[in-house]
Backbone as numpy.savetxt, mean C-alpha at the origin, in Angstrom:
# Nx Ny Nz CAx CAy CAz Cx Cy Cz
-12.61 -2.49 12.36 -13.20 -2.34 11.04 -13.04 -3.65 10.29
-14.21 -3.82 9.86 -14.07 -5.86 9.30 -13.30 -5.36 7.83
-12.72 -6.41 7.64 -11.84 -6.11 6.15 -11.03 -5.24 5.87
-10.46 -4.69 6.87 -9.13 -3.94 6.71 -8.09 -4.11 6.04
-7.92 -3.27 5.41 -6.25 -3.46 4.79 -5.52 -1.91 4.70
-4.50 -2.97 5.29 -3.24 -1.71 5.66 -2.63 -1.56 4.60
-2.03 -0.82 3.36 -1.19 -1.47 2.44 0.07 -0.22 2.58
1.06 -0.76 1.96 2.73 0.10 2.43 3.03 0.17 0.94
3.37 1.18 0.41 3.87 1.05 -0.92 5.58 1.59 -0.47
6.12 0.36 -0.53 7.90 0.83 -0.16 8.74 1.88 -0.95
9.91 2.68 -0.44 10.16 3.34 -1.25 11.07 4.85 -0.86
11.38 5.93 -1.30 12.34 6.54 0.02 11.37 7.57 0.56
9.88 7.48 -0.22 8.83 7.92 0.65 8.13 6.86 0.57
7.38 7.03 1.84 6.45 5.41 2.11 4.97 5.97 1.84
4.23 4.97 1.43 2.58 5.31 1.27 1.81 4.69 1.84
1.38 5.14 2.54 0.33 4.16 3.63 -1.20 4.43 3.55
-1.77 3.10 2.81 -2.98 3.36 3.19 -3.75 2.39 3.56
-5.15 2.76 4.31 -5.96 2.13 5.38 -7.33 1.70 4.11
-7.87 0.78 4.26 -9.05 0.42 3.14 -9.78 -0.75 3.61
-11.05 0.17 3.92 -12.10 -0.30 4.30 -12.57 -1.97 3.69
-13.03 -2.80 4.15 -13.67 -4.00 3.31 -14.56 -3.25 2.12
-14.84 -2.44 1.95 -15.93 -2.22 0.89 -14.92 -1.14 -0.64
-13.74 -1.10 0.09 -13.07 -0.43 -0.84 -12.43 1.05 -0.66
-13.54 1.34 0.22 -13.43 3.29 0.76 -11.89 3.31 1.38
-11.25 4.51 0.49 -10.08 4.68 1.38 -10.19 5.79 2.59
-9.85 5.14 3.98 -10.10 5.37 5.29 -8.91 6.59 5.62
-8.15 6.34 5.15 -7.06 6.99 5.97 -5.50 6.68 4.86
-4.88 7.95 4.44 -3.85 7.40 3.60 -3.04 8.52 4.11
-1.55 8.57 3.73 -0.20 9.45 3.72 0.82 8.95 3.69
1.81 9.59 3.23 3.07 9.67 3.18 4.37 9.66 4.48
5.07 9.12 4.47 5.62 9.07 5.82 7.08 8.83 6.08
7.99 8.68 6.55 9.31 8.41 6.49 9.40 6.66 7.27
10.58 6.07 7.43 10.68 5.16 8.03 10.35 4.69 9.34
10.81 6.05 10.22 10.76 6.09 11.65 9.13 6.10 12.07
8.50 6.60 11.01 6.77 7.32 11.29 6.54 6.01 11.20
6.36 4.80 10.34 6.23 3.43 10.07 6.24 2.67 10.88
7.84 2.45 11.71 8.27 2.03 12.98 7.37 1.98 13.77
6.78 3.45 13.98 5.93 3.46 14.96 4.52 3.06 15.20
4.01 2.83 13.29 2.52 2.23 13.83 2.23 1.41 14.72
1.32 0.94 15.42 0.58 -0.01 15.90 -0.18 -0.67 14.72
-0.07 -1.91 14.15 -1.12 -2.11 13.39 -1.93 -3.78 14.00
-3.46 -3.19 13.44 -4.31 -3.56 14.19 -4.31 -5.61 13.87
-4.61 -6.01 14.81 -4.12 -7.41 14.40 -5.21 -8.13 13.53
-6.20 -7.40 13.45 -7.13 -8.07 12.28 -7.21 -7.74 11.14
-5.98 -6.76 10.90 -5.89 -5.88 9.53 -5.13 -6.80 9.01
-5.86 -6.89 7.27 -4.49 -7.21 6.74 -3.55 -6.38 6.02
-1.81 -6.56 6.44 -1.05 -5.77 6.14 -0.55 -6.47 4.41
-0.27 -5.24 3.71 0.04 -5.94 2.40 1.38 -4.69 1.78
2.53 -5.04 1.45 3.43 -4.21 0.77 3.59 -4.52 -0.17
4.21 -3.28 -1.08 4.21 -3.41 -2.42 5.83 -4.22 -2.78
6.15 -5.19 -3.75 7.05 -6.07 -3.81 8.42 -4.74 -4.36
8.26 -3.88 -4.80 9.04 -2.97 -5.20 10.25 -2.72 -4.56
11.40 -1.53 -5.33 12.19 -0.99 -4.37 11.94 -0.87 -3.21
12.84 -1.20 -2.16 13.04 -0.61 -0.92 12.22 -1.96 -0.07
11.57 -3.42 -0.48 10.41 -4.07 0.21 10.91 -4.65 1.49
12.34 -5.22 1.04 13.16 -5.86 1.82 13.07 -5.40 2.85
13.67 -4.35 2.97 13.56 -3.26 3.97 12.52 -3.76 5.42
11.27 -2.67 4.46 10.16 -2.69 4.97 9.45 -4.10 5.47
9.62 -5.16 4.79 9.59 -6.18 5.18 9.89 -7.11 6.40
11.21 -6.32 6.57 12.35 -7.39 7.30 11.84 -6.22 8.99
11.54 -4.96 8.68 10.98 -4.59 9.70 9.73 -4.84 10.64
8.94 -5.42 9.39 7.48 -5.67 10.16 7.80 -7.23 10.70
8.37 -8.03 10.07 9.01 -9.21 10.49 9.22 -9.24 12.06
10.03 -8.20 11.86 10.66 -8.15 13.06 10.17 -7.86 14.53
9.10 -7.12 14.09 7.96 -6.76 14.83 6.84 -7.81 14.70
6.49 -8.67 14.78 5.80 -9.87 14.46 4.78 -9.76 13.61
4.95 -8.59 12.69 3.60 -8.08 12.05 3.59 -9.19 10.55
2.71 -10.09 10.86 2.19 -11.19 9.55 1.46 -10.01 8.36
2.44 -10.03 7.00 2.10 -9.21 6.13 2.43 -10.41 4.65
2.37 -9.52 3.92 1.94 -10.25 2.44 2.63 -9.34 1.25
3.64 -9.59 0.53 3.97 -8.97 -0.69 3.30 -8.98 -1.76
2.85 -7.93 -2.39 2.20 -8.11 -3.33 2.49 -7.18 -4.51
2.73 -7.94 -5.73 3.15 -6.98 -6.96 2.47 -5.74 -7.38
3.18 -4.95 -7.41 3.33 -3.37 -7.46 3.24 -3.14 -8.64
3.21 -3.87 -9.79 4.25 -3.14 -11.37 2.59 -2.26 -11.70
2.82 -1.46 -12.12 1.81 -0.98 -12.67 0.92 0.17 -11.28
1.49 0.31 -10.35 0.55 1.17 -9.51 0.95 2.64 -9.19
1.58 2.94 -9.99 2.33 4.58 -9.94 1.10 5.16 -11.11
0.90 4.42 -12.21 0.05 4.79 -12.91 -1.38 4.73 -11.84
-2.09 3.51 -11.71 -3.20 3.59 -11.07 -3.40 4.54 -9.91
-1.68 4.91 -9.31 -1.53 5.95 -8.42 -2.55 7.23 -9.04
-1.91 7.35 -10.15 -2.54 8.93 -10.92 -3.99 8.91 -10.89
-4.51 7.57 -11.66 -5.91 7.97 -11.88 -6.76 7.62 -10.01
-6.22 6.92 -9.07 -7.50 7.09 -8.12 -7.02 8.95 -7.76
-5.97 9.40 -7.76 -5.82 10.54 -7.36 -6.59 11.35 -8.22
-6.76 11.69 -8.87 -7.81 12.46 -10.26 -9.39 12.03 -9.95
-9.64 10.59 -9.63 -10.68 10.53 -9.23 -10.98 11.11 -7.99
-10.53 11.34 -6.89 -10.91 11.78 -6.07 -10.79 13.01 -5.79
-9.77 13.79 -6.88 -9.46 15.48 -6.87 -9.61 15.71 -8.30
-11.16 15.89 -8.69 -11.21 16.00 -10.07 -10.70 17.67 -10.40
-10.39 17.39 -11.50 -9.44 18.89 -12.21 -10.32 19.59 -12.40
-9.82 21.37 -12.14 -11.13 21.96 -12.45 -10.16 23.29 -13.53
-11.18 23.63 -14.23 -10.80 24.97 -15.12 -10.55 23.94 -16.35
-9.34 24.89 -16.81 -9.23 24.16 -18.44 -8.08 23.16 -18.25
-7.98 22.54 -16.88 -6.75 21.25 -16.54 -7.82 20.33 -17.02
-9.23 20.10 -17.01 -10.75 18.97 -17.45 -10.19 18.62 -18.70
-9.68 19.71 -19.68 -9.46 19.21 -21.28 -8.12 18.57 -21.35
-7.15 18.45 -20.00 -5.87 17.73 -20.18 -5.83 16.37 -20.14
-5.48 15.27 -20.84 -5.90 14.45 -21.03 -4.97 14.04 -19.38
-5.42 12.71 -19.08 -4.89 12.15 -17.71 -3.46 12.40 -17.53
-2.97 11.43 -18.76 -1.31 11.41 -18.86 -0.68 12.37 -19.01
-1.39 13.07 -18.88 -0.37 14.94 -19.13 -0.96 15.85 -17.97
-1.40 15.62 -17.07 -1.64 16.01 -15.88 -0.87 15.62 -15.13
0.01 17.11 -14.97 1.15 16.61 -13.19 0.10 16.43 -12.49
0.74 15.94 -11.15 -0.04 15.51 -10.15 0.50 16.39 -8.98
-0.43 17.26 -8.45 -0.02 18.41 -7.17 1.11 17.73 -6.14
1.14 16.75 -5.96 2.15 16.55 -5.11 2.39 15.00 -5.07
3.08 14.60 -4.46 3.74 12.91 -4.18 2.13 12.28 -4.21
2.60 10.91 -5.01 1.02 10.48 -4.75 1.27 8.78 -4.68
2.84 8.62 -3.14 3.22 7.35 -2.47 1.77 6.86 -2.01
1.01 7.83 -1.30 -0.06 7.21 -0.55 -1.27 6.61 -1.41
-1.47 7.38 -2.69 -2.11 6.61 -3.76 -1.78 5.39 -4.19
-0.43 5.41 -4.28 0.17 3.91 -5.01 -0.23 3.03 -3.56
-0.15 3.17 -2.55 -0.37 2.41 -1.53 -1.88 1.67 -1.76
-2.50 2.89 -1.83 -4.46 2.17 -2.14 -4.72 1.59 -3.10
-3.64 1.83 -4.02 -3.69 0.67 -5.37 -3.34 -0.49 -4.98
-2.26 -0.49 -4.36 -1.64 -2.05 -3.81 -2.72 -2.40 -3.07
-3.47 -1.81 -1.68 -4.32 -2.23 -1.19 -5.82 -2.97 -1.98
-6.20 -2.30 -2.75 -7.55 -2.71 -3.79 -6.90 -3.80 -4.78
-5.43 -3.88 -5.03 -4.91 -4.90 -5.94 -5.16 -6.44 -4.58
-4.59 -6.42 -3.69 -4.48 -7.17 -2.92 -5.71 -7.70 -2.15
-6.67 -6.63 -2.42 -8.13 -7.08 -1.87 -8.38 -7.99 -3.31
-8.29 -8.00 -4.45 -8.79 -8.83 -5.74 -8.29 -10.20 -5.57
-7.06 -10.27 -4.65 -6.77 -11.35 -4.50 -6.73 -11.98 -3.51
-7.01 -13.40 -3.02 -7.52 -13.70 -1.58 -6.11 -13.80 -0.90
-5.92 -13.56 0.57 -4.87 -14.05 1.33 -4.20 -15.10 0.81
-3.05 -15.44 0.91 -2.10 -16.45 0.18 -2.14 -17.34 -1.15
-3.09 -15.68 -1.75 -2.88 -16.55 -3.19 -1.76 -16.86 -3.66
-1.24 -17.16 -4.56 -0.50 -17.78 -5.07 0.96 -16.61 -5.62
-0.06 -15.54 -5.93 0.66 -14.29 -7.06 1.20 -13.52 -5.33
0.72 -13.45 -4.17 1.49 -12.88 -3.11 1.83 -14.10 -1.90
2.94 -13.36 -1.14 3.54 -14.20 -0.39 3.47 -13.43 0.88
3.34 -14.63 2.04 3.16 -14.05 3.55 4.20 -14.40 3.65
4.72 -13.10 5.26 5.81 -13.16 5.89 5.26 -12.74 6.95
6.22 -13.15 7.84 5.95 -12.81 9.17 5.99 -13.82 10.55
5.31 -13.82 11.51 5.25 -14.29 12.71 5.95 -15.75 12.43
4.52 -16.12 11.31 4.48 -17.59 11.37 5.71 -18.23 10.70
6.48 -17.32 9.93 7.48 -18.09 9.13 8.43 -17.91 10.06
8.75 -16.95 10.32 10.00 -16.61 12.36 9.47 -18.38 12.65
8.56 -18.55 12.99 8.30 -19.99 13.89 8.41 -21.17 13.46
8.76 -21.40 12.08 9.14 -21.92 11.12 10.57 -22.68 11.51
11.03 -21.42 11.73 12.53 -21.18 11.86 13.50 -21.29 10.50
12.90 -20.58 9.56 13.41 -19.84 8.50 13.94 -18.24 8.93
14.28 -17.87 7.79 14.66 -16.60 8.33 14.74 -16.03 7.13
């Protein structure tokens, strides 16, 4: 898929989502560490995590796995979490007259904050300035 992006929103639930070059989210969920571990991710995707709690982590894992990824600032995507989730599960009955911010949200919405990071990180080109790559190439560096 041309223009892929994988994005990880870190955290003690993880959010993973898949996003098409055109924006469409492909594939998103929630997951534990070990589920993570196990992706395969595709080598023309770009991988992007959110700089937040827990990045290190997640970071130092894909590292480790030679997976070339990109941190990218998070502040603000728990909110944008809410509204793509509302957009895509619009409220029905008399929840329509609740204004956004006073709408719980049916369940964890890690994998939302993930497609925010992803569409944040598509606005910005590969190694802009505001995110930072890690991975393969810096291992070869011989940084650490």
């Amino acid at each position: 898929m041309d223009g892929l992006v994988i994005a990880i929103d870190p955290g003690k639930r993880i959010g993973v989502a898949w996003v098409a070059g055109d924006g469409r989210l492909v594939r998103h969920e929630v997951v534990d560490a070990a589920t993570l571990a196990s992706y395969a991710f595709p080598s023309e995707a770009r991988v992007v995590v959110g700089d937040g709690t827990g990045s290190a982590a997640i970071s130092d894992g894909l590292r480790d796995r030679g997976v070339v990824h990109e941190l990218v600032d998070e502040y603000g995507t728990t909110e944008e979490a809410r509204e793509l989730y509302w957009r895509d599960h619009p409220p029905r009955g008399w929840w329509r007259l609740v204004p956004l911010g006073l709408r719980p949200p049916p369940r964890s919405l890690d994998d939302y904050a993930a497609y925010a990071i992803a569409l944040r990180a598509r606005s910005t080109r590969p190694h802009d300035r505001r995110s930072r790559t890690h991975g393969a190439s810096k291992r070869s560096s011989g940084r650490s």
